């Protein structure tokens, strides 16, 4: 029978978009505080196919306007919505609880956000992805790789901008009769521009680290995590805090 999952994730970032001068000093904090609440749900069909939808809602967005290299950079205050995400994933190998499972899927971002408020691209994005995960005794792991096709490819403040490689990995330890999972997660992206100038350079390659946990109580699962940006890449915050609530009957 179909398995339904509903949830919300609060996502707060401190200084996720900062411009630096030639000396590496902070010049303009375009986005100083940004908080989304991602609301959505998914349904699992035939124990193999997952369909999902998610909408990020901006509840806090603030920053400063200013000049950098004689270019005026504006900031947008207030709330709104981000780009609506539709996703489908199919499990190719393994079963839940196995030492190795593999899945392939695609996520489509619809341009419902505000580009000037840095909550959307203004154009459709398509992101095919490959994910692996497994359980080995009390340990759990997951990893993913994806390619983000972006129609929006204008450079930002002289930095490469456009198609991206996305990647991440997580590791956890199950405890409290498997109700609690604790561990770190690292994730990032890098711009793959037409000229190849952006790949794995510092500014177009944001990296983040989150340490957190999930606790399952019956049909409800709670999550909490926090961590820093590891680089000064565009979009990497000084710090990020995540909190989640899921209903999984």
Short mmCIF file of N, CA, C and O in Angstrom, two decimals, residues 12 14 34 50 59-60 78 85 95 97 120 128 142 145 159 164 174 180 193 203 210 217 243:
data_model
loop_
_atom_site.label_atom_id
_atom_site.label_comp_id
_atom_site.label_asym_id
_atom_site.label_seq_id
_atom_site.Cartn_x
_atom_site.Cartn_y
_atom_site.Cartn_z
N UNK A 12 17.55 28.06 8.98
CA UNK A 12 18.06 29.42 9.22
C UNK A 12 19.53 29.49 8.83
O UNK A 12 20.33 28.61 9.20
N UNK A 14 22.91 32.27 8.63
CA UNK A 14 23.51 33.56 8.97
C UNK A 14 24.53 33.94 7.91
O UNK A 14 25.47 33.18 7.65
N UNK A 34 18.56 34.77 6.79
CA UNK A 34 17.56 34.17 5.90
C UNK A 34 17.03 32.91 6.55
O UNK A 34 17.80 32.05 6.99
N UNK A 50 9.23 6.84 -5.30
CA UNK A 50 8.84 7.93 -4.39
C UNK A 50 8.55 9.19 -5.19
O UNK A 50 9.38 9.63 -6.00
N UNK A 59 10.39 33.20 5.77
CA UNK A 59 9.81 33.87 6.93
C UNK A 59 10.72 34.98 7.45
O UNK A 59 10.30 35.79 8.28
N UNK A 60 11.97 35.02 6.98
CA UNK A 60 12.90 36.07 7.40
C UNK A 60 13.95 36.23 6.32
O UNK A 60 14.62 35.28 5.94
N UNK A 78 11.94 41.08 3.76
CA UNK A 78 10.60 40.51 3.84
C UNK A 78 10.53 39.04 3.49
O UNK A 78 11.54 38.37 3.29
N UNK A 85 9.49 22.66 -5.67
CA UNK A 85 10.27 21.51 -6.12
C UNK A 85 9.36 20.28 -6.27
O UNK A 85 8.63 19.92 -5.36
N UNK A 95 17.18 -3.28 -0.68
CA UNK A 95 15.95 -3.08 0.09
C UNK A 95 16.28 -2.24 1.32
O UNK A 95 17.44 -2.19 1.76
N UNK A 97 17.22 -1.12 4.78
CA UNK A 97 17.93 -1.85 5.82
C UNK A 97 19.11 -2.64 5.31
O UNK A 97 19.90 -3.15 6.12
N UNK A 120 14.89 32.52 -5.65
CA UNK A 120 14.56 31.75 -6.83
C UNK A 120 15.43 32.16 -8.01
O UNK A 120 16.08 33.20 -7.99
N UNK A 128 18.85 15.95 -12.21
CA UNK A 128 18.95 14.49 -12.07
C UNK A 128 19.97 14.13 -10.99
O UNK A 128 20.97 14.83 -10.82
N UNK A 142 24.96 7.60 3.93
CA UNK A 142 24.27 8.00 2.70
C UNK A 142 25.18 8.93 1.92
O UNK A 142 26.00 9.65 2.49
N UNK A 145 25.05 12.40 -5.50
CA UNK A 145 25.65 13.27 -6.49
C UNK A 145 24.57 13.69 -7.47
O UNK A 145 23.66 12.91 -7.78
N UNK A 159 31.87 36.40 -10.77
CA UNK A 159 32.09 34.98 -10.47
C UNK A 159 31.25 34.12 -11.41
O UNK A 159 30.16 34.50 -11.83
N UNK A 164 25.61 23.34 -12.16
CA UNK A 164 26.36 22.97 -10.96
C UNK A 164 26.44 21.46 -10.80
O UNK A 164 25.50 20.74 -11.13
N UNK A 174 23.19 4.63 15.11
CA UNK A 174 21.87 4.39 15.67
C UNK A 174 22.01 3.96 17.13
O UNK A 174 22.83 3.11 17.46
N UNK A 180 17.13 6.80 17.77
CA UNK A 180 17.94 8.01 17.65
C UNK A 180 19.13 7.75 16.73
O UNK A 180 19.83 6.76 16.88
N UNK A 193 30.82 26.11 -15.47
CA UNK A 193 30.47 27.10 -16.49
C UNK A 193 30.89 26.60 -17.86
O UNK A 193 31.65 25.64 -18.00
N UNK A 203 35.24 30.67 -4.71
CA UNK A 203 33.99 31.40 -4.61
C UNK A 203 32.79 30.64 -5.18
O UNK A 203 31.71 30.68 -4.61
N UNK A 210 27.18 19.92 8.75
CA UNK A 210 26.09 19.92 9.73
C UNK A 210 26.27 18.71 10.64
O UNK A 210 26.52 17.59 10.17
N UNK A 217 9.60 8.86 17.36
CA UNK A 217 8.67 8.52 18.44
C UNK A 217 7.34 8.13 17.81
O UNK A 217 6.53 9.00 17.46
N UNK A 243 15.87 22.47 11.80
CA UNK A 243 14.96 21.76 12.68
C UNK A 243 13.85 21.17 11.83
O UNK A 243 13.33 21.84 10.93
#
